[in-house]
């Protein structure tokens, strides 16, 4: 249990980190394509070795994942096809081939074949200590590479052509980053499976993007979200008998995304809506006050000259609510059916007026 | 006075798939000029810059910067890409983008330090963007984003500047600010090459001009060659601009 929790946490951290890069490069679907492309590799390496040792199978997955990735790149650069078409093509082609091989293996007479289908949906329970070690080592290397080439990664993500003119070999950086994404995906296949793996890349990164405007913070947060998804997901699936771990982890990550989309202070829907409503209210208030000011300034010497409320009805932006707010703010006094501006209200309105005319000029 | 040649382009031909975008371009850009590249949409203006800078691989032809190949002279050349070529929602700040201008001289792995930061801040000040240094780049106006790009090129402290439509979608204030900086660069002896769309402002802003429409139509001092004849040859219709003296 401790091994599994540790494994899913590390996996979540590394995929979250690398997922940030995939999301920012607008290659969200790449993860999906790579994970599906890995399936035939698993089947072939089983056919060749006849062993179910997870390291051997993952090596096969890595090779076929890389082949898929470079084919995608090839299709995009050599043909007129758009990247989504290339991704879709490779995804279904490799996955189809992988499924074909899996069914072929299942028809084989020897009894050793059972269990390969765990790579479809993942089975965290099969993680052993050596798997976790492998994940930890890859994560460590990935972290070092990230720190060393941080500047290069950042400029490649933001402005590839410009990076080229500065003398950076963008192809090398690109291959480096993509290889690590492939590696992380392959490591996750045993736990989360081919079908859901891309969510591990995307969900933590998408959630993290909502909370920050700094690349470093985003990558860090994505790693944290990913790790917590792993830990919570494993805990929930363990407490509820027989719940498959991979899907639970993905659902937990999705909850992170949901919370981030709604509650992030700067980009979240909730605060955006609140700001929107508040701005509208302020504007309404200003409009009404400005209108009152206009009447007073044009027709009367005395700023507190009382006016009939009826006059306000000629004005579109006016509501009873805004008048009440203005009274609360002490800008206006109400007496029966007449209103008059207070000294304070007059001053605030004339400031507003000057600001507006200044902006016009 | 004899002028050195800053950029020399020989027989440059670029094609996307089958269709040539640039055909057999010969071009010499003298040192210290402020040159506009004009031509209709699809004339290959951006492509010319990208081919000179090695972003695109030409089918044929060569480019030299002060007599040597571009690869050797990279540090002398700065680039301002089209503003629309990047995602402005990228999580980073104005200062951070300008700092990228120092990455080339730093080379692989080395991190920017105080010296680079100072240079970036100075460049921000030059383009009037210092108060916005910590602003997230998506929260800048189009004109401000363009100034950030300009500042990033200034940090490179190059001798030759290539700019791809720096006046695209900027307000009048920014346009004046940018052109003043370009004129300052020329005064300091730098060479500036600008892809430009607004024919009306060519005589006012630039002293050299290149007419381009897949082939090079003409290149030379604005006062000599910026005329209806060349405009008609480039744009294909009977083009008349009134040049105000």
XYZ file of C-alpha atoms in Angstrom:
606
model
C 0.000 0.000 0.000
C 2.798 2.415 0.881
C 4.615 1.412 -2.262
C 1.538 2.046 -4.380
C 0.841 5.434 -2.818
C 4.439 6.506 -3.252
C 4.406 5.274 -6.839
C 1.247 7.118 -7.834
C 2.450 10.276 -6.079
C 5.759 10.284 -7.956
C 3.975 9.473 -11.189
C 1.522 12.340 -10.641
C 4.367 14.748 -9.928
C 6.404 13.922 -12.999
C 3.459 13.832 -15.405
C 2.121 17.097 -13.949
C 5.486 18.771 -14.454
C 5.903 17.597 -18.035
C 2.218 18.063 -18.765
C 2.673 21.807 -18.239
C 4.951 21.867 -21.245
C 2.551 19.827 -23.367
C -0.334 22.141 -22.477
C 1.627 25.320 -23.148
C 2.765 23.997 -26.517
C -0.859 23.317 -27.361
C 0.022 19.663 -27.753
C -2.540 18.439 -25.291
C -3.466 15.540 -27.521
C 0.134 14.420 -27.889
C -0.034 12.543 -24.585
C -3.086 10.663 -25.749
C -1.421 9.695 -29.007
C 1.802 8.607 -27.303
C 0.091 6.438 -24.717
C -1.985 4.679 -27.353
C 1.067 4.317 -29.570
C 2.831 2.491 -26.747
C 0.401 -0.444 -26.762
C 1.819 -2.413 -29.716
C 5.270 -2.105 -28.145
C 4.034 -3.877 -25.019
C 2.497 -6.671 -27.064
C 5.511 -7.105 -29.334
C 8.011 -7.217 -26.513
C 5.849 -9.887 -24.850
C 5.755 -11.864 -28.063
C 9.530 -11.663 -28.405
C 10.561 -12.352 -24.815
C 7.567 -14.305 -23.615
C 8.108 -12.688 -20.223
C 5.762 -10.422 -18.322
C 8.470 -8.557 -16.482
C 7.167 -5.000 -16.406
C 10.519 -3.372 -17.235
C 10.887 -5.366 -20.434
C 7.342 -4.581 -21.498
C 7.757 -0.876 -20.717
C 10.933 -0.792 -22.779
C 8.861 -2.028 -25.704
C 6.258 0.608 -24.912
C 8.946 3.276 -24.869
C 10.275 2.262 -28.272
C 6.879 2.145 -29.943
C 5.812 5.382 -28.173
C 8.890 7.126 -29.559
C 8.291 5.721 -33.035
C 4.708 7.010 -32.908
C 5.889 10.429 -31.782
C 8.423 10.785 -34.557
C 5.905 9.642 -37.127
C 3.570 12.343 -35.898
C 6.330 14.923 -36.266
C 7.130 13.552 -39.687
C 3.549 13.738 -40.876
C 3.224 17.319 -39.681
C 6.438 18.541 -41.297
C 6.288 16.530 -44.515
C 2.629 16.812 -45.466
C -0.087 19.416 -45.521
C -1.958 17.651 -42.724
C -2.687 19.554 -39.522
C -1.326 18.286 -36.253
C -4.694 17.090 -34.933
C -5.093 14.904 -37.992
C -1.599 13.482 -37.570
C -2.213 12.794 -33.882
C -5.548 11.147 -34.575
C -4.107 8.996 -37.338
C -1.176 7.696 -35.328
C -3.304 7.208 -32.221
C -5.882 5.001 -33.904
C -3.390 3.218 -36.133
C -1.087 2.185 -33.283
C -3.924 1.447 -30.880
C -5.676 -0.677 -33.467
C -2.490 -2.594 -34.146
C -1.887 -2.998 -30.411
C -5.390 -4.367 -29.826
C -4.950 -6.758 -32.725
C -1.741 -8.090 -31.184
C -3.360 -8.381 -27.753
C -6.217 -10.497 -29.084
C -3.707 -12.592 -31.024
C -1.733 -13.163 -27.820
C -4.875 -14.149 -25.938
C -5.629 -16.832 -28.509
C -2.205 -18.380 -27.929
C -2.259 -21.727 -26.155
C 0.284 -20.970 -23.397
C -1.191 -19.780 -20.147
C 1.280 -17.015 -19.526
C -0.598 -14.425 -21.528
C -3.173 -13.281 -18.988
C -2.711 -9.862 -17.477
C -1.398 -7.913 -20.439
C -4.729 -6.111 -20.665
C -3.897 -4.371 -17.383
C -2.011 -1.878 -19.539
C -5.284 -0.786 -21.080
C -6.780 0.644 -17.914
C -3.880 0.263 -15.531
C -3.620 -1.646 -12.312
C -1.813 0.215 -9.570
C -1.980 -2.818 -7.302
C 0.669 -4.509 -9.422
C 3.277 -1.843 -8.629
C 6.266 -3.270 -6.802
C 9.148 -1.524 -5.123
C 11.442 -1.746 -8.132
C 8.808 -0.023 -10.308
C 8.665 2.851 -7.847
C 12.443 3.089 -7.819
C 12.460 3.345 -11.586
C 9.857 6.116 -11.455
C 11.853 7.970 -8.799
C 15.052 7.772 -10.823
C 13.387 8.991 -14.023
C 11.704 11.814 -12.095
C 15.053 12.785 -10.613
C 16.742 12.889 -14.023
C 13.808 14.793 -15.440
C 14.093 17.360 -12.643
C 17.811 17.853 -13.257
C 17.297 18.275 -17.004
C 14.462 20.707 -16.339
C 16.618 22.828 -14.064
C 19.610 22.760 -16.406
C 17.692 23.619 -19.567
C 14.991 25.763 -17.978
C 15.884 28.829 -20.002
C 16.009 26.842 -23.247
C 12.671 25.147 -22.579
C 11.026 28.446 -21.753
C 12.164 30.219 -24.896
C 11.264 27.234 -27.077
C 7.762 27.210 -25.623
C 7.234 30.934 -25.996
C 8.916 31.796 -29.278
C 10.564 29.016 -31.256
C 11.636 31.087 -34.271
C 13.257 33.681 -32.055
C 15.091 30.947 -30.140
C 16.460 29.767 -33.484
C 17.815 33.203 -34.360
C 19.617 33.298 -31.006
C 21.522 30.211 -32.081
C 19.723 27.538 -30.083
C 19.197 24.219 -31.781
C 15.448 24.118 -31.294
C 15.211 20.609 -32.687
C 17.429 19.259 -29.918
C 15.426 21.023 -27.210
C 12.226 19.824 -28.800
C 13.375 16.207 -28.937
C 14.635 16.381 -25.352
C 11.328 17.640 -24.022
C 9.242 15.241 -26.110
C 11.376 12.259 -25.102
C 10.774 13.002 -21.442
C 7.044 13.294 -22.063
C 7.112 9.880 -23.754
C 9.148 8.433 -20.884
C 6.730 9.750 -18.256
C 3.744 8.393 -20.146
C 5.287 4.962 -20.518
C 6.047 4.872 -16.790
C 2.413 5.574 -16.054
C 0.947 2.880 -18.293
C 1.125 0.167 -15.650
C -0.678 2.342 -13.114
C -3.184 4.382 -15.086
C -3.282 2.611 -18.429
C -3.199 3.584 -22.074
C -6.667 5.058 -22.208
C -6.545 7.442 -19.261
C -2.868 8.343 -19.273
C -3.252 11.648 -21.074
C -5.462 12.958 -18.271
C -2.477 12.626 -15.929
C -0.547 14.987 -18.197
C -3.268 17.497 -18.832
C -5.394 17.776 -15.707
C -2.742 18.913 -13.207
C -1.274 21.354 -15.748
C -4.651 22.821 -16.674
C -5.479 23.265 -12.999
C -2.105 24.855 -12.230
C -2.393 27.349 -15.087
C -5.421 28.897 -13.369
C -3.505 29.918 -10.269
C -0.388 31.592 -11.575
C 1.182 33.720 -14.244
C 4.673 32.351 -13.803
C 5.968 29.329 -15.665
C 8.046 28.103 -12.719
C 5.101 28.290 -10.331
C 2.877 26.597 -12.865
C 5.229 23.640 -13.275
C 5.647 23.369 -9.509
C 1.908 23.541 -8.843
C 1.186 20.997 -11.556
C 3.624 18.612 -9.884
C 1.940 19.186 -6.506
C -1.559 18.696 -7.931
C -0.433 15.579 -9.752
C 1.179 14.117 -6.620
C -1.900 14.836 -4.496
C -4.157 13.305 -7.145
C -2.019 10.171 -6.888
C -2.110 10.074 -3.095
C -5.830 10.849 -2.697
C -6.782 8.620 -5.599
C -4.896 5.675 -4.159
C -6.340 6.284 -0.680
C -9.918 6.488 -1.951
C -9.578 3.397 -4.125
C -8.058 1.473 -1.212
C -10.791 2.448 1.216
C -13.535 1.451 -1.211
C -13.051 -2.198 -2.035
C -12.115 -3.002 -5.589
C -12.311 0.487 -7.021
C -9.786 0.662 -9.828
C -7.004 3.074 -8.870
C -6.229 4.705 -12.219
C -9.712 6.074 -12.889
C -10.009 7.330 -9.300
C -6.710 9.206 -9.613
C -7.911 10.775 -12.834
C -11.204 11.774 -11.227
C -9.398 13.355 -8.287
C -7.256 15.306 -10.747
C -10.442 16.388 -12.501
C -11.747 17.718 -9.178
C -8.579 19.825 -8.913
C -9.322 21.175 -12.385
C -12.921 21.941 -11.513
C -12.009 23.754 -8.306
C -9.322 25.722 -10.149
C -11.647 26.755 -12.954
C -14.222 28.061 -10.508
C -12.227 29.452 -7.602
C -8.960 30.817 -8.976
C -8.809 34.505 -7.992
C -7.585 35.905 -11.292
C -8.868 33.479 -13.925
C -11.639 31.598 -12.116
C -15.230 31.833 -13.272
C -16.574 32.759 -9.838
C -14.399 35.794 -9.241
C -14.709 36.870 -12.842
C -18.474 36.913 -12.462
C -18.252 38.747 -9.139
C -15.953 41.358 -10.631
C -18.252 41.695 -13.606
C -21.328 42.299 -11.442
C -19.485 44.712 -9.185
C -18.189 46.715 -12.135
C -21.677 46.912 -13.577
C -23.095 48.146 -10.287
C -20.391 50.767 -9.927
C -21.024 51.950 -13.452
C -24.774 52.194 -12.857
C -24.138 54.186 -9.733
C -21.755 56.508 -11.525
C -24.206 56.952 -14.375
C -27.049 57.925 -12.094
C -24.873 60.248 -10.074
C -23.521 61.856 -13.233
C -27.060 62.362 -14.507
C -28.112 64.032 -11.280
C -25.034 66.188 -11.430
C -25.890 67.250 -14.966
C -29.373 68.403 -13.937
C -28.027 70.329 -10.976
C -25.091 71.863 -12.760
C -27.119 73.008 -15.728
C -30.140 74.460 -14.034
C -29.400 75.538 -10.508
C -26.944 77.540 -8.516
C -27.721 75.705 -5.333
C -26.386 72.162 -5.513
C -28.887 70.888 -2.990
C -31.910 72.113 -4.912
C -34.617 69.453 -4.493
C -35.868 67.638 -7.596
C -38.847 65.397 -8.290
C -37.963 61.711 -8.512
C -40.026 61.518 -11.687
C -37.267 63.331 -13.565
C -34.984 60.364 -13.026
C -37.399 58.093 -14.849
C -36.378 59.778 -18.073
C -32.979 58.287 -17.561
C -32.359 54.732 -18.785
C -29.698 53.602 -16.351
C -31.670 54.581 -13.288
C -33.101 52.052 -10.841
C -34.573 52.486 -7.364
C -31.722 50.307 -6.131
C -29.023 52.673 -7.303
C -30.853 55.633 -5.717
C -30.957 53.771 -2.418
C -27.241 53.016 -2.678
C -26.524 56.666 -3.328
C -28.528 57.595 -0.240
C -26.552 55.067 1.776
C -23.333 56.624 0.571
C -24.638 59.999 1.667
C -24.401 61.379 -1.874
C -28.117 62.042 -2.135
C -30.874 62.814 0.355
C -34.455 61.755 -0.155
C -37.404 63.712 1.180
C -40.761 62.307 0.190
C -40.737 62.277 -3.585
C -37.899 64.699 -4.084
C -34.155 64.140 -4.070
C -31.272 66.524 -3.726
C -27.524 66.091 -4.081
C -25.457 66.483 -0.939
C -22.222 68.403 -0.876
C -20.328 65.107 -0.844
C -22.309 63.759 -3.766
C -21.691 66.891 -5.776
C -17.980 66.723 -5.192
C -17.684 63.067 -6.043
C -19.765 63.586 -9.177
C -17.694 66.528 -10.363
C -14.503 64.495 -9.865
C -16.047 61.751 -11.922
C -16.999 64.265 -14.539
C -13.507 65.656 -14.820
C -12.042 62.171 -15.099
C -14.388 61.299 -17.914
C -13.713 64.437 -19.906
C -9.977 64.040 -19.374
C -10.105 60.559 -20.834
C -12.007 61.841 -23.820
C -9.360 64.435 -24.565
C 31.500 58.494 -48.612
C 31.837 54.814 -49.100
C 29.249 52.706 -47.362
C 29.954 49.232 -46.067
C 27.510 46.493 -46.978
C 25.816 45.140 -43.869
C 23.730 42.412 -45.448
C 24.253 40.770 -48.805
C 21.725 38.353 -50.257
C 22.650 36.355 -53.376
C 20.277 34.415 -55.618
C 17.967 33.632 -52.723
C 15.074 31.344 -53.692
C 12.554 30.033 -51.196
C 9.575 27.794 -51.846
C 6.833 26.265 -49.763
C 6.194 22.945 -51.467
C 6.112 23.737 -55.201
C 5.288 27.377 -55.297
C 8.222 29.759 -55.097
C 7.666 32.487 -52.539
C 10.909 34.274 -53.268
C 12.586 34.041 -56.625
C 16.247 34.752 -57.183
C 16.609 37.686 -54.815
C 19.793 39.728 -54.921
C 19.910 42.410 -52.312
C 22.534 44.572 -50.715
C 21.691 46.502 -47.596
C 24.210 49.243 -46.823
C 25.277 49.830 -43.252
C 23.401 52.495 -41.334
C 20.200 52.663 -43.348
C 16.623 52.480 -42.141
C 15.048 50.316 -44.802
C 11.417 49.451 -45.460
C 10.480 46.278 -47.291
C 7.160 46.847 -49.027
C 4.987 44.696 -51.210
C 1.506 43.185 -51.357
C 0.321 40.308 -49.147
C 2.061 37.095 -50.075
C 4.958 38.957 -51.680
C 7.401 37.132 -49.421
C 8.390 40.003 -47.148
C 8.354 37.989 -43.913
C 9.799 35.017 -45.758
C 12.766 37.114 -46.879
C 13.567 38.058 -43.294
C 13.084 34.496 -42.070
C 15.322 33.114 -44.797
C 18.038 35.658 -44.014
C 17.851 34.674 -40.337
C 18.000 30.970 -41.062
C 14.522 30.260 -39.710
C 13.525 28.986 -43.144
C 15.786 26.922 -45.331
C 16.147 28.392 -48.806
C 16.235 26.190 -51.917
C 19.133 28.157 -53.261
C 21.159 31.233 -52.533
C 23.310 32.587 -49.763
C 23.282 35.328 -47.175
C 26.251 37.092 -45.711
C 26.475 39.531 -42.851
C 29.462 41.854 -43.084
C 31.090 39.457 -45.507
C 30.765 36.305 -43.394
C 28.056 33.666 -43.161
C 25.096 34.418 -40.951
C 25.885 31.501 -38.600
C 29.183 33.144 -37.712
C 27.702 36.612 -37.321
C 24.555 35.681 -35.439
C 25.376 37.884 -32.468
C 25.328 40.956 -34.721
C 21.737 40.414 -35.741
C 18.536 40.951 -33.752
C 15.028 39.934 -34.729
C 11.577 41.290 -33.897
C 9.022 38.701 -35.044
C 5.422 39.480 -35.873
C 3.501 40.068 -32.700
C 0.886 37.491 -33.669
C 3.453 34.708 -33.930
C 3.443 33.934 -30.206
C 0.832 33.081 -27.599
C 0.506 36.145 -25.364
C -1.321 34.111 -22.740
C 1.961 32.372 -21.953
C 2.596 32.529 -18.194
C 5.377 35.090 -18.006
C 6.055 38.766 -17.337
C 7.182 41.645 -19.525
C 10.632 41.687 -17.913
C 11.001 37.957 -18.447
C 10.295 38.250 -22.170
C 12.841 41.052 -22.542
C 15.393 38.950 -20.655
C 15.103 36.366 -23.437
C 17.097 38.805 -25.559
C 20.117 37.974 -23.417
C 19.808 34.195 -23.823
C 21.774 34.169 -27.073
C 24.901 35.717 -25.585
C 24.560 33.481 -22.528
C 24.518 30.299 -24.563
C 23.364 26.890 -23.318
C 22.557 26.198 -19.662
C 23.939 29.430 -18.159
C 21.349 31.444 -16.260
C 20.785 35.184 -16.628
C 22.213 37.189 -13.716
C 22.165 40.743 -12.442
C 24.040 42.059 -15.468
C 21.446 40.633 -17.865
C 18.610 41.865 -15.698
C 20.056 45.351 -15.679
C 20.326 45.348 -19.463
C 16.709 44.197 -19.741
C 15.509 46.930 -17.397
C 17.365 49.546 -19.411
C 15.749 48.303 -22.614
C 12.330 48.435 -20.950
C 13.019 52.007 -19.940
C 14.008 52.899 -23.494
C 10.667 51.745 -24.859
C 8.781 53.373 -21.998
C 7.630 50.087 -20.480
C 9.533 50.105 -17.185
C 6.371 50.640 -15.080
C 4.933 47.466 -16.613
C 7.937 45.211 -16.029
C 6.109 42.787 -13.720
C 2.883 42.799 -15.692
C 1.658 39.501 -17.080
C 2.072 39.785 -20.842
C -1.560 38.978 -21.650
C -2.544 42.074 -19.719
C -0.595 44.389 -21.995
C -2.200 46.220 -24.911
C -1.161 45.367 -28.458
C 1.098 48.400 -28.617
C 2.713 47.538 -25.315
C 3.332 43.967 -26.448
C 5.034 45.305 -29.553
C 7.255 47.522 -27.411
C 8.205 44.508 -25.305
C 9.295 42.708 -28.466
C 11.300 45.749 -29.505
C 12.940 45.923 -26.077
C 13.862 42.245 -26.344
C 15.702 42.969 -29.591
C 17.385 46.060 -28.120
C 18.814 43.937 -25.312
C 20.659 41.898 -27.925
C 22.707 45.019 -28.630
C 23.106 44.028 -32.259
C 24.335 45.931 -35.315
C 21.535 44.855 -37.625
C 17.861 44.713 -36.704
C 15.213 42.841 -38.666
C 11.637 43.694 -37.739
C 8.510 42.044 -39.061
C 5.658 44.556 -39.151
C 6.402 46.348 -35.881
C 3.614 48.845 -36.573
C 0.926 46.211 -36.987
C -2.063 46.977 -34.787
C -0.391 49.556 -32.574
C -1.828 52.903 -31.559
C -0.471 56.226 -32.801
C 1.512 56.886 -29.614
C 3.323 53.582 -29.864
C 3.986 54.066 -33.566
C 5.714 57.370 -32.873
C 7.620 55.882 -29.927
C 8.823 52.981 -32.075
C 9.859 55.081 -35.056
C 11.815 57.389 -32.755
C 13.714 54.410 -31.395
C 14.406 53.181 -34.925
C 15.746 56.582 -35.904
C 17.945 56.583 -32.815
C 19.321 53.195 -33.827
C 20.174 54.565 -37.260
C 21.844 57.555 -35.671
C 23.995 55.146 -33.668
C 25.133 53.600 -36.939
C 22.919 50.507 -36.783
C 21.163 49.020 -39.777
C 17.420 48.538 -39.469
C 15.262 46.553 -41.903
C 11.508 46.734 -41.413
C 8.668 44.909 -43.143
C 6.187 47.717 -43.595
C 2.616 47.989 -44.795
C 1.673 51.629 -44.698
C 2.947 53.154 -47.933
C 1.938 56.655 -46.873
C 4.528 56.747 -44.105
C 7.446 55.293 -46.068
C 8.987 58.637 -47.104
C 8.570 60.028 -43.611
C 10.004 57.089 -41.669
C 12.590 55.470 -43.914
C 15.557 56.478 -46.055
C 15.853 53.230 -48.023
C 13.190 51.021 -49.511
C 12.982 47.619 -51.171
C 10.037 46.755 -53.392
C 9.291 43.069 -53.280
C 6.786 40.848 -54.990
C 8.241 37.344 -55.119
C 10.998 38.932 -57.189
C 12.850 42.011 -56.139
C 11.436 44.961 -58.060
C 13.770 47.693 -56.883
C 15.921 48.741 -53.983
C 17.540 52.058 -53.195
C 17.150 55.409 -51.457
C 13.531 56.436 -50.917
C 14.051 59.798 -52.593
C 15.266 58.116 -55.787
C 13.041 55.109 -56.234
C 9.859 55.587 -54.203
C 7.693 56.499 -57.156
C 4.485 55.525 -58.932
C 6.381 53.480 -61.474
C 7.881 51.081 -58.907
C 4.669 51.004 -56.900
C 2.726 49.985 -59.973
C 5.276 47.307 -60.830
C 5.064 45.935 -57.289
C 1.364 46.121 -56.608
C 0.227 45.350 -60.128
C -2.399 48.058 -60.266
C -1.909 51.616 -61.291
C -0.804 52.767 -57.909
C -0.622 56.429 -57.104
C 0.452 57.815 -53.775
C 0.826 61.449 -53.178
C 4.210 61.972 -51.642
C 4.184 64.953 -49.395
C 7.455 66.787 -49.320
